[in-house]
mmCIF file of the C-alpha atoms, coordinates in Angstrom:
data_MODEL
# 
_entry.id   MODEL 
# 
loop_
_atom_site.group_PDB 
_atom_site.id 
_atom_site.type_symbol 
_atom_site.label_atom_id 
_atom_site.label_alt_id 
_atom_site.label_comp_id 
_atom_site.label_asym_id 
_atom_site.label_entity_id 
_atom_site.label_seq_id 
_atom_site.pdbx_PDB_ins_code 
_atom_site.Cartn_x 
_atom_site.Cartn_y 
_atom_site.Cartn_z 
_atom_site.occupancy 
_atom_site.B_iso_or_equiv 
_atom_site.pdbx_formal_charge 
_atom_site.auth_seq_id 
_atom_site.auth_comp_id 
_atom_site.auth_asym_id 
_atom_site.auth_atom_id 
_atom_site.pdbx_PDB_model_num 
ATOM 1   C CA . SER A 1 1   ? 187.205 41.154 25.231  1.00 0.00 ? 1   SER A CA 1 
ATOM 2   C CA . THR A 1 2   ? 184.105 39.548 23.847  1.00 0.00 ? 2   THR A CA 1 
ATOM 3   C CA . VAL A 1 3   ? 183.259 42.924 21.974  1.00 0.00 ? 3   VAL A CA 1 
ATOM 4   C CA . PRO A 1 4   ? 186.231 43.213 19.725  1.00 0.00 ? 4   PRO A CA 1 
ATOM 5   C CA . ARG A 1 5   ? 185.524 39.574 18.666  1.00 0.00 ? 5   ARG A CA 1 
ATOM 6   C CA . ALA A 1 6   ? 181.791 40.445 17.872  1.00 0.00 ? 6   ALA A CA 1 
ATOM 7   C CA . ALA A 1 7   ? 182.529 43.410 16.071  1.00 0.00 ? 7   ALA A CA 1 
ATOM 8   C CA . PRO A 1 8   ? 184.177 42.075 13.136  1.00 0.00 ? 8   PRO A CA 1 
ATOM 9   C CA . ALA A 1 9   ? 181.715 39.311 12.977  1.00 0.00 ? 9   ALA A CA 1 
ATOM 10  C CA . ALA A 1 10  ? 178.840 41.922 12.774  1.00 0.00 ? 10  ALA A CA 1 
ATOM 11  C CA . ARG A 1 11  ? 181.081 43.378 9.715   1.00 0.00 ? 11  ARG A CA 1 
ATOM 12  C CA . ALA A 1 12  ? 181.385 40.207 7.682   1.00 0.00 ? 12  ALA A CA 1 
ATOM 13  C CA . PRO A 1 13  ? 177.515 39.036 6.958   1.00 0.00 ? 13  PRO A CA 1 
ATOM 14  C CA . PRO A 1 14  ? 176.920 42.161 5.405   1.00 0.00 ? 14  PRO A CA 1 
ATOM 15  C CA . ALA A 1 15  ? 179.848 41.922 2.913   1.00 0.00 ? 15  ALA A CA 1 
ATOM 16  C CA . ALA A 1 16  ? 178.503 38.371 2.281   1.00 0.00 ? 16  ALA A CA 1 
ATOM 17  C CA . CYS A 1 17  ? 174.795 39.174 2.140   1.00 0.00 ? 17  CYS A CA 1 
ATOM 18  C CA . ALA A 1 18  ? 175.711 41.730 -0.769  1.00 0.00 ? 18  ALA A CA 1 
ATOM 19  C CA . ASP A 1 19  ? 176.909 38.947 -3.080  1.00 0.00 ? 19  ASP A CA 1 
ATOM 20  C CA . GLU A 1 20  ? 173.561 36.968 -2.174  1.00 0.00 ? 20  GLU A CA 1 
ATOM 21  C CA . PRO A 1 21  ? 171.403 37.857 -4.585  1.00 0.00 ? 21  PRO A CA 1 
ATOM 22  C CA . HIS A 1 22  ? 173.424 37.282 -7.745  1.00 0.00 ? 22  HIS A CA 1 
ATOM 23  C CA . ARG A 1 23  ? 174.069 33.760 -6.678  1.00 0.00 ? 23  ARG A CA 1 
ATOM 24  C CA . ALA A 1 24  ? 170.241 33.027 -5.988  1.00 0.00 ? 24  ALA A CA 1 
ATOM 25  C CA . VAL A 1 25  ? 169.054 34.676 -9.141  1.00 0.00 ? 25  VAL A CA 1 
ATOM 26  C CA . MET A 1 26  ? 171.811 32.724 -11.291 1.00 0.00 ? 26  MET A CA 1 
ATOM 27  C CA . SER A 1 27  ? 171.265 29.125 -9.275  1.00 0.00 ? 27  SER A CA 1 
ATOM 28  C CA . MET A 1 28  ? 167.473 29.322 -8.896  1.00 0.00 ? 28  MET A CA 1 
ATOM 29  C CA . LEU A 1 29  ? 165.365 25.900 -9.361  1.00 0.00 ? 29  LEU A CA 1 
ATOM 30  C CA . SER A 1 30  ? 162.850 26.021 -11.899 1.00 0.00 ? 30  SER A CA 1 
ATOM 31  C CA . PRO A 1 31  ? 160.020 23.577 -11.760 1.00 0.00 ? 31  PRO A CA 1 
ATOM 32  C CA . TYR A 1 32  ? 160.698 22.374 -15.061 1.00 0.00 ? 32  TYR A CA 1 
ATOM 33  C CA . GLN A 1 33  ? 164.182 21.201 -13.853 1.00 0.00 ? 33  GLN A CA 1 
ATOM 34  C CA . VAL A 1 34  ? 162.258 18.759 -11.495 1.00 0.00 ? 34  VAL A CA 1 
ATOM 35  C CA . GLN A 1 35  ? 159.468 17.902 -14.005 1.00 0.00 ? 35  GLN A CA 1 
ATOM 36  C CA . GLY A 1 36  ? 158.985 14.106 -14.736 1.00 0.00 ? 36  GLY A CA 1 
ATOM 37  C CA . LYS A 1 37  ? 158.975 10.813 -13.048 1.00 0.00 ? 37  LYS A CA 1 
ATOM 38  C CA . TRP A 1 38  ? 161.246 9.831  -10.457 1.00 0.00 ? 38  TRP A CA 1 
ATOM 39  C CA . ALA A 1 39  ? 161.812 6.744  -8.005  1.00 0.00 ? 39  ALA A CA 1 
ATOM 40  C CA . HIS A 1 40  ? 161.546 6.750  -4.673  1.00 0.00 ? 40  HIS A CA 1 
ATOM 41  C CA . SER A 1 41  ? 164.287 4.961  -2.658  1.00 0.00 ? 41  SER A CA 1 
ATOM 42  C CA . SER A 1 42  ? 162.049 2.939  -0.559  1.00 0.00 ? 42  SER A CA 1 
ATOM 43  C CA . GLY A 1 43  ? 160.020 2.154  -3.674  1.00 0.00 ? 43  GLY A CA 1 
ATOM 44  C CA . GLY A 1 44  ? 157.206 3.783  -6.009  1.00 0.00 ? 44  GLY A CA 1 
ATOM 45  C CA . GLU A 1 45  ? 156.883 6.272  -8.129  1.00 0.00 ? 45  GLU A CA 1 
ATOM 46  C CA . ILE A 1 46  ? 156.958 10.414 -7.982  1.00 0.00 ? 46  ILE A CA 1 
ATOM 47  C CA . GLU A 1 47  ? 155.273 11.978 -10.772 1.00 0.00 ? 47  GLU A CA 1 
ATOM 48  C CA . VAL A 1 48  ? 156.095 16.294 -10.524 1.00 0.00 ? 48  VAL A CA 1 
ATOM 49  C CA . THR A 1 49  ? 154.253 17.821 -13.319 1.00 0.00 ? 49  THR A CA 1 
ATOM 50  C CA . VAL A 1 50  ? 153.951 21.926 -13.887 1.00 0.00 ? 50  VAL A CA 1 
ATOM 51  C CA . ASP A 1 51  ? 150.334 22.813 -15.008 1.00 0.00 ? 51  ASP A CA 1 
ATOM 52  C CA . ALA A 1 52  ? 149.544 24.935 -17.764 1.00 0.00 ? 52  ALA A CA 1 
ATOM 53  C CA . SER A 1 53  ? 150.246 28.509 -16.193 1.00 0.00 ? 53  SER A CA 1 
ATOM 54  C CA . GLY A 1 54  ? 153.777 27.020 -14.651 1.00 0.00 ? 54  GLY A CA 1 
ATOM 55  C CA . LYS A 1 55  ? 152.755 28.357 -11.435 1.00 0.00 ? 55  LYS A CA 1 
ATOM 56  C CA . SER A 1 56  ? 152.028 25.168 -9.661  1.00 0.00 ? 56  SER A CA 1 
ATOM 57  C CA . VAL A 1 57  ? 153.582 21.917 -9.515  1.00 0.00 ? 57  VAL A CA 1 
ATOM 58  C CA . VAL A 1 58  ? 151.705 19.016 -9.261  1.00 0.00 ? 58  VAL A CA 1 
ATOM 59  C CA . ILE A 1 59  ? 153.034 16.152 -7.231  1.00 0.00 ? 59  ILE A CA 1 
ATOM 60  C CA . SER A 1 60  ? 151.706 12.495 -7.222  1.00 0.00 ? 60  SER A CA 1 
ATOM 61  C CA . HIS A 1 61  ? 153.355 10.379 -4.630  1.00 0.00 ? 61  HIS A CA 1 
ATOM 62  C CA . PRO A 1 62  ? 153.116 6.875  -3.337  1.00 0.00 ? 62  PRO A CA 1 
ATOM 63  C CA . VAL A 1 63  ? 152.108 7.826  0.534   1.00 0.00 ? 63  VAL A CA 1 
ATOM 64  C CA . VAL A 1 64  ? 150.773 10.861 0.269   1.00 0.00 ? 64  VAL A CA 1 
ATOM 65  C CA . GLY A 1 65  ? 149.271 11.198 -2.727  1.00 0.00 ? 65  GLY A CA 1 
ATOM 66  C CA . LYS A 1 66  ? 148.396 13.964 -5.226  1.00 0.00 ? 66  LYS A CA 1 
ATOM 67  C CA . GLN A 1 67  ? 149.598 17.295 -3.794  1.00 0.00 ? 67  GLN A CA 1 
ATOM 68  C CA . THR A 1 68  ? 149.548 20.723 -5.813  1.00 0.00 ? 68  THR A CA 1 
ATOM 69  C CA . MET A 1 69  ? 151.542 23.116 -4.410  1.00 0.00 ? 69  MET A CA 1 
ATOM 70  C CA . ASP A 1 70  ? 152.822 26.533 -5.226  1.00 0.00 ? 70  ASP A CA 1 
ATOM 71  C CA . ALA A 1 71  ? 155.892 26.704 -7.657  1.00 0.00 ? 71  ALA A CA 1 
ATOM 72  C CA . ALA A 1 72  ? 157.753 29.142 -5.740  1.00 0.00 ? 72  ALA A CA 1 
ATOM 73  C CA . LYS A 1 73  ? 157.173 27.476 -2.552  1.00 0.00 ? 73  LYS A CA 1 
ATOM 74  C CA . PHE A 1 74  ? 158.158 23.837 -4.095  1.00 0.00 ? 74  PHE A CA 1 
ATOM 75  C CA . CYS A 1 75  ? 161.205 25.427 -5.450  1.00 0.00 ? 75  CYS A CA 1 
ATOM 76  C CA . SER A 1 76  ? 162.821 27.561 -2.540  1.00 0.00 ? 76  SER A CA 1 
ATOM 77  C CA . GLY A 1 77  ? 165.848 29.030 -4.099  1.00 0.00 ? 77  GLY A CA 1 
ATOM 78  C CA . GLU A 1 78  ? 168.440 26.798 -4.884  1.00 0.00 ? 78  GLU A CA 1 
ATOM 79  C CA . GLY A 1 79  ? 166.669 23.597 -2.889  1.00 0.00 ? 79  GLY A CA 1 
ATOM 80  C CA . LEU A 1 80  ? 163.433 22.253 -3.068  1.00 0.00 ? 80  LEU A CA 1 
ATOM 81  C CA . ASP A 1 81  ? 160.555 22.229 -0.025  1.00 0.00 ? 81  ASP A CA 1 
ATOM 82  C CA . TYR A 1 82  ? 158.326 19.271 -0.171  1.00 0.00 ? 82  TYR A CA 1 
ATOM 83  C CA . PHE A 1 83  ? 156.167 19.916 3.413   1.00 0.00 ? 83  PHE A CA 1 
ATOM 84  C CA . GLY A 1 84  ? 158.684 21.202 5.434   1.00 0.00 ? 84  GLY A CA 1 
ATOM 85  C CA . PHE A 1 85  ? 161.591 18.773 3.961   1.00 0.00 ? 85  PHE A CA 1 
ATOM 86  C CA . LYS A 1 86  ? 164.560 20.340 2.074   1.00 0.00 ? 86  LYS A CA 1 
ATOM 87  C CA . GLY A 1 87  ? 165.685 18.702 -0.914  1.00 0.00 ? 87  GLY A CA 1 
ATOM 88  C CA . LYS A 1 88  ? 168.863 19.457 -3.382  1.00 0.00 ? 88  LYS A CA 1 
ATOM 89  C CA . LEU A 1 89  ? 168.547 18.246 -7.054  1.00 0.00 ? 89  LEU A CA 1 
ATOM 90  C CA . GLU A 1 90  ? 172.105 17.294 -8.465  1.00 0.00 ? 90  GLU A CA 1 
ATOM 91  C CA . GLY A 1 91  ? 172.258 15.622 -11.487 1.00 0.00 ? 91  GLY A CA 1 
ATOM 92  C CA . ASN A 1 92  ? 169.083 12.792 -12.047 1.00 0.00 ? 92  ASN A CA 1 
ATOM 93  C CA . LYS A 1 93  ? 168.973 12.715 -8.346  1.00 0.00 ? 93  LYS A CA 1 
ATOM 94  C CA . ILE A 1 94  ? 166.922 14.634 -5.822  1.00 0.00 ? 94  ILE A CA 1 
ATOM 95  C CA . THR A 1 95  ? 168.419 13.907 -1.633  1.00 0.00 ? 95  THR A CA 1 
ATOM 96  C CA . TRP A 1 96  ? 166.048 14.967 0.886   1.00 0.00 ? 96  TRP A CA 1 
ATOM 97  C CA . ASN A 1 97  ? 167.006 15.843 4.825   1.00 0.00 ? 97  ASN A CA 1 
ATOM 98  C CA . ASN A 1 98  ? 164.974 12.951 5.588   1.00 0.00 ? 98  ASN A CA 1 
ATOM 99  C CA . GLY A 1 99  ? 167.415 10.113 4.030   1.00 0.00 ? 99  GLY A CA 1 
ATOM 100 C CA . VAL A 1 100 ? 164.899 9.774  1.492   1.00 0.00 ? 100 VAL A CA 1 
ATOM 101 C CA . THR A 1 101 ? 166.168 9.758  -2.313  1.00 0.00 ? 101 THR A CA 1 
ATOM 102 C CA . TRP A 1 102 ? 164.384 10.430 -5.704  1.00 0.00 ? 102 TRP A CA 1 
ATOM 103 C CA . THR A 1 103 ? 165.977 9.303  -8.777  1.00 0.00 ? 103 THR A CA 1 
ATOM 104 C CA . LYS A 1 104 ? 164.801 10.600 -12.280 1.00 0.00 ? 104 LYS A CA 1 
ATOM 105 C CA . SER A 1 105 ? 163.132 7.497  -14.041 1.00 0.00 ? 105 SER A CA 1 
ATOM 106 C CA . GLY A 1 106 ? 161.650 9.162  -16.968 1.00 0.00 ? 106 GLY A CA 1 
# 
């Protein structure tokens, strides 16, 4: 009885994956969307700048200091990836999976 239930489930993901490229392309996050100054929920200010090539972001963080990252790694699909922390941009706020929020300040 396990096999009949597993077979339909195995067929469902390919259909979902077929739509995936369209969704990913339409909602890709650009480093320019997060460029600027952000207020850290624990205090301090983060500044995100995009370098002249557009391929790297420079993040000045009150705790970890200044880091240059590959823009494609920082903006991973629909979200953000900062040292393994996953962030989601919603309006003027980035919510990270460790409970921290960055709120746009400038």
